[in-house]
Short mmCIF file of C-alpha atoms and ligand atoms in Angstrom, two decimals:
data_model
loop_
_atom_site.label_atom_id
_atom_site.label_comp_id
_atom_site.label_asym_id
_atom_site.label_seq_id
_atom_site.Cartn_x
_atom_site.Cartn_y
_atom_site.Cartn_z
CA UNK A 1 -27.12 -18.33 -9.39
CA UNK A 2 -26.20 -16.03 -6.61
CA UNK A 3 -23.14 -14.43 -6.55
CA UNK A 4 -21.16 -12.16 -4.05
CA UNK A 5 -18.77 -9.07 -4.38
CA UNK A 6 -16.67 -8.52 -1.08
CA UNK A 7 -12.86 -6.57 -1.20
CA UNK A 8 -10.50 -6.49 1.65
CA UNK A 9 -8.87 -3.71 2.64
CA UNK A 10 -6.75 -2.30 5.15
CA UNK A 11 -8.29 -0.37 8.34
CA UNK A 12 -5.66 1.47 10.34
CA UNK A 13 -5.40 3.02 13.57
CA UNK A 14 -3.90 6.00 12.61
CA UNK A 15 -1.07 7.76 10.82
CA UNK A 16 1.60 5.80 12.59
CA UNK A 17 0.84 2.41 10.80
CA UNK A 18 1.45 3.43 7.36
CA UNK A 19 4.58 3.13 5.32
CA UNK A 20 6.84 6.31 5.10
CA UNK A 21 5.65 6.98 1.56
CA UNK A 22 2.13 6.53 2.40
CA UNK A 23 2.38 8.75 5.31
CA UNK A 24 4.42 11.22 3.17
CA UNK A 25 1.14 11.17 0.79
CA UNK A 26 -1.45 11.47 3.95
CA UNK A 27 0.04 14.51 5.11
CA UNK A 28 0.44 15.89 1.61
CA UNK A 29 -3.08 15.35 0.97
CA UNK A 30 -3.93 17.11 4.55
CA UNK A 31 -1.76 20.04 3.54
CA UNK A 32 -3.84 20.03 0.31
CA UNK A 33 -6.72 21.23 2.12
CA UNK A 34 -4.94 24.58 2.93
CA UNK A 35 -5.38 25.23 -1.17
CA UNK A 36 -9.61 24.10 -1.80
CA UNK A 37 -11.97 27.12 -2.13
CA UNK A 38 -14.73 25.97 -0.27
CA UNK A 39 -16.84 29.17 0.90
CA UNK A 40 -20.14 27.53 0.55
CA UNK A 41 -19.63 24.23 2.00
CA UNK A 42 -16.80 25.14 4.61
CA UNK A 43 -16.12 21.32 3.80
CA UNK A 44 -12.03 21.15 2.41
CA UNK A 45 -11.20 18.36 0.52
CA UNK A 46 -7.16 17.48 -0.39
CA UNK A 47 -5.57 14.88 -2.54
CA UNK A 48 -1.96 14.20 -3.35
CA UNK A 49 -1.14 11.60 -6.09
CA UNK A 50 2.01 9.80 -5.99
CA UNK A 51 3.28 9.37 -9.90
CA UNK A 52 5.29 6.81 -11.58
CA UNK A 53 7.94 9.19 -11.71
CA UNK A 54 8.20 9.79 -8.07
CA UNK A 55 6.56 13.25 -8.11
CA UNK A 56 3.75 14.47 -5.73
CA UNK A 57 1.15 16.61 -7.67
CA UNK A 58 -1.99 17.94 -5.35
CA UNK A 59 -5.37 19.09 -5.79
CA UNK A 60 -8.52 20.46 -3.63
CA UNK A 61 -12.00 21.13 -4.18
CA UNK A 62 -12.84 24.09 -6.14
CA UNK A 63 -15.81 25.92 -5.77
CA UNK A 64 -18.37 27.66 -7.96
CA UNK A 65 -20.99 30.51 -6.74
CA UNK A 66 -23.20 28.22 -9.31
CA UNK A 67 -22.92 25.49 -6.87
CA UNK A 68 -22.68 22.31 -9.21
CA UNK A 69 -20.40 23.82 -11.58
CA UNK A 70 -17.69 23.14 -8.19
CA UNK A 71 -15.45 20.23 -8.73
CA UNK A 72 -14.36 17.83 -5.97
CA UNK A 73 -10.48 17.68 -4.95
CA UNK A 74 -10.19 14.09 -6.51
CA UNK A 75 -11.54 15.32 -9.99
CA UNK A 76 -9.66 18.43 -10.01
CA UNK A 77 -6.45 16.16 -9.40
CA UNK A 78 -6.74 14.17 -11.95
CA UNK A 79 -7.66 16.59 -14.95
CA UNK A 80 -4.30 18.13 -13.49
CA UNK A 81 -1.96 15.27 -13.57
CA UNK A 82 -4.03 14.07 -17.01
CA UNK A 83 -2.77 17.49 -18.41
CA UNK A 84 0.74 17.73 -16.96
CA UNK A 85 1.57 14.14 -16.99
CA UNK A 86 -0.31 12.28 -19.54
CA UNK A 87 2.55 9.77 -19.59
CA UNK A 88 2.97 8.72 -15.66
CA UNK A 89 0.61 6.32 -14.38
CA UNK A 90 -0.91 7.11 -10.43
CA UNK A 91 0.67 4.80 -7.90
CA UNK A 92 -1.49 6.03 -4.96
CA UNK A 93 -3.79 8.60 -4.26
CA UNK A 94 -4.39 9.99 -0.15
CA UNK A 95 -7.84 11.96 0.31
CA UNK A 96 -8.17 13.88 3.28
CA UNK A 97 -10.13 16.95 4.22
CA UNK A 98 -11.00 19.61 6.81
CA UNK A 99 -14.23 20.96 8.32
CA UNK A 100 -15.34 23.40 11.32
CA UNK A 101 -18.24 21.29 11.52
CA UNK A 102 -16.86 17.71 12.45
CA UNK A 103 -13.95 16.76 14.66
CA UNK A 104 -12.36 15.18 10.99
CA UNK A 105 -10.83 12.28 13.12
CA UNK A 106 -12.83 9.68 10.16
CA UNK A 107 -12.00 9.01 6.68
CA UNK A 108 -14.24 10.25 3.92
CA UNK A 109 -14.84 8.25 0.80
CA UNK A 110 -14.88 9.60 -3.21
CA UNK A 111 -18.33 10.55 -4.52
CA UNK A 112 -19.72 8.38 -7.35
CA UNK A 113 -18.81 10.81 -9.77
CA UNK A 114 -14.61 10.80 -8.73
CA UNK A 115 -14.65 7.32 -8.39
CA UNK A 116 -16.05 7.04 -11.84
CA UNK A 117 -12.73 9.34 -13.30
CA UNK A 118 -10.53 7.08 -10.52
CA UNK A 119 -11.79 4.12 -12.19
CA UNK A 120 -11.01 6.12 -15.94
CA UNK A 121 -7.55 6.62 -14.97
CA UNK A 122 -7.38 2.83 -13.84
CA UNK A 123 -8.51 1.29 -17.01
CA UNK A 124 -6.73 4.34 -19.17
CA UNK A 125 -3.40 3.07 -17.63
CA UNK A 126 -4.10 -0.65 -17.16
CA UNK A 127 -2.74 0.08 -13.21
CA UNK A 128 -4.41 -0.02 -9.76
CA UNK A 129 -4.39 3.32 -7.69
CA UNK A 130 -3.80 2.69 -4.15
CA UNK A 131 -6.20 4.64 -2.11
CA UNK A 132 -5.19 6.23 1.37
CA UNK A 133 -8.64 7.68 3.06
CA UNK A 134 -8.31 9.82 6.63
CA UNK A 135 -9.24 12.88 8.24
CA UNK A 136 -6.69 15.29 9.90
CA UNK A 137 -6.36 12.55 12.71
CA UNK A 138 -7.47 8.90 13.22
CA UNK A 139 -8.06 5.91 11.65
CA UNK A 140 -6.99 5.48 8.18
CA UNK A 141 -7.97 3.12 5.30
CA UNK A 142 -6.46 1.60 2.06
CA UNK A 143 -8.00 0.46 -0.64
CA UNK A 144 -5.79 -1.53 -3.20
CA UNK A 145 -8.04 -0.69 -6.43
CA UNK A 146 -10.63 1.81 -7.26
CA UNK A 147 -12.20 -1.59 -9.03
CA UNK A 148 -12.92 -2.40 -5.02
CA UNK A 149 -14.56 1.33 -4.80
CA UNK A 150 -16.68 1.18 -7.90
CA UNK A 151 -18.68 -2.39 -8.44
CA UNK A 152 -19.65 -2.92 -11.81
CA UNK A 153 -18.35 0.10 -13.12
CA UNK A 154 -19.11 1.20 -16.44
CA UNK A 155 -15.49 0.49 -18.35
CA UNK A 156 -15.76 2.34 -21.57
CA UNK A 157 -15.40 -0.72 -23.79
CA UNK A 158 -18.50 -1.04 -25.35
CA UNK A 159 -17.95 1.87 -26.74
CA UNK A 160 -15.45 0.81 -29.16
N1 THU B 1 -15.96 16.93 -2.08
C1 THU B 1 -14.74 16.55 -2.57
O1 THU B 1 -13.93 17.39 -3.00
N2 THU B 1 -14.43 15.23 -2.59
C2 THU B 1 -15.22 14.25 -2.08
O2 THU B 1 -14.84 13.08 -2.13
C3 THU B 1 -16.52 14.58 -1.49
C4 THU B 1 -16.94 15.99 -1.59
C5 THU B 1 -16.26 18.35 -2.04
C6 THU B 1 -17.35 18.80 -2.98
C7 THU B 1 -17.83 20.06 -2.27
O3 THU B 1 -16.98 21.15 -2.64
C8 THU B 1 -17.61 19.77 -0.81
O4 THU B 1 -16.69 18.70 -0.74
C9 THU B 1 -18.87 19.40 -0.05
O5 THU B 1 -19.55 18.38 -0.68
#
């Protein structure tokens, strides 16, 4: 029997179209960028989580003169709020970043790796993460679940 995975989600023309909140997030995330150490890729990566509490936390992509030892903004974000805030679940996450080489006027997507954690924090929590993807400018996407991100994603539950 065949069967079919497909997810809707929401594909913006810019900034404008979001919700205050959302927008709040998007520009967080873009001021975010200002904070990754990047001096190998020149590629800047910010996130800004909104928490159940109504705080803002941030986090960037971080570096490592042993290049895989770096850790992406998305990763670094959520060891941080995982440390800080082990009790607030993430509402919604915005990922933007910043580059000399591209006109960042596209949204980038997580890795495999971050959307692996994004989908840990999901099933740690038993709550969806909104996901709010853009550049500095342009069109902007959301994503409802990290489920939608991550097909098939390896849950943890076997291990029990
Ligand atoms: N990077 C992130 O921080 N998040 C992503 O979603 C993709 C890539 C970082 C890792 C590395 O520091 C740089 O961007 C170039 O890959």
């Amino acid at each position: 029997m065949k069967q079919q995975f497909s997810f809707e989600f929401d594909y913006l023309d810019d900034i404008s179209h979001l919700d205050i909140k959302d927008a709040d997030l998007l520009n967080k995330a873009i001021q975010a960028t200002k904070t990754a150490f990047a001096p190998y890729s020149n590629f800047k990566v910010g996130a800004a989580a909104l928490l159940s509490n109504g705080q803002i936390v941030i986090g960037s992509n971080q570096e490592s003169a042993s290049y895989p030892v770096g850790i992406c903004a998305e990763r670094t974000l959520l060891n941080s709020i995982g440390s800080q805030f082990p009790n607030e679940t993430i509402l919604s996450m915005a990922i933007s970043y910043d580059s000399p080489k591209t006109a960042c006027n596209e949204p980038i997507s997580p890795c495999g790796m971050c959307r692996q954690s994004l989908l840990d924090y999901e099933n740690r929590y038993q709550a969806a993460i909104k996901i709010i993807l853009a550049g500095k400018t342009g069109p902007v996407m959301v994503v409802k679940s990290v489920k939608d991100l991550l097909p098939f994603g390896f849950d943890g539950s076997v291990l029990k």
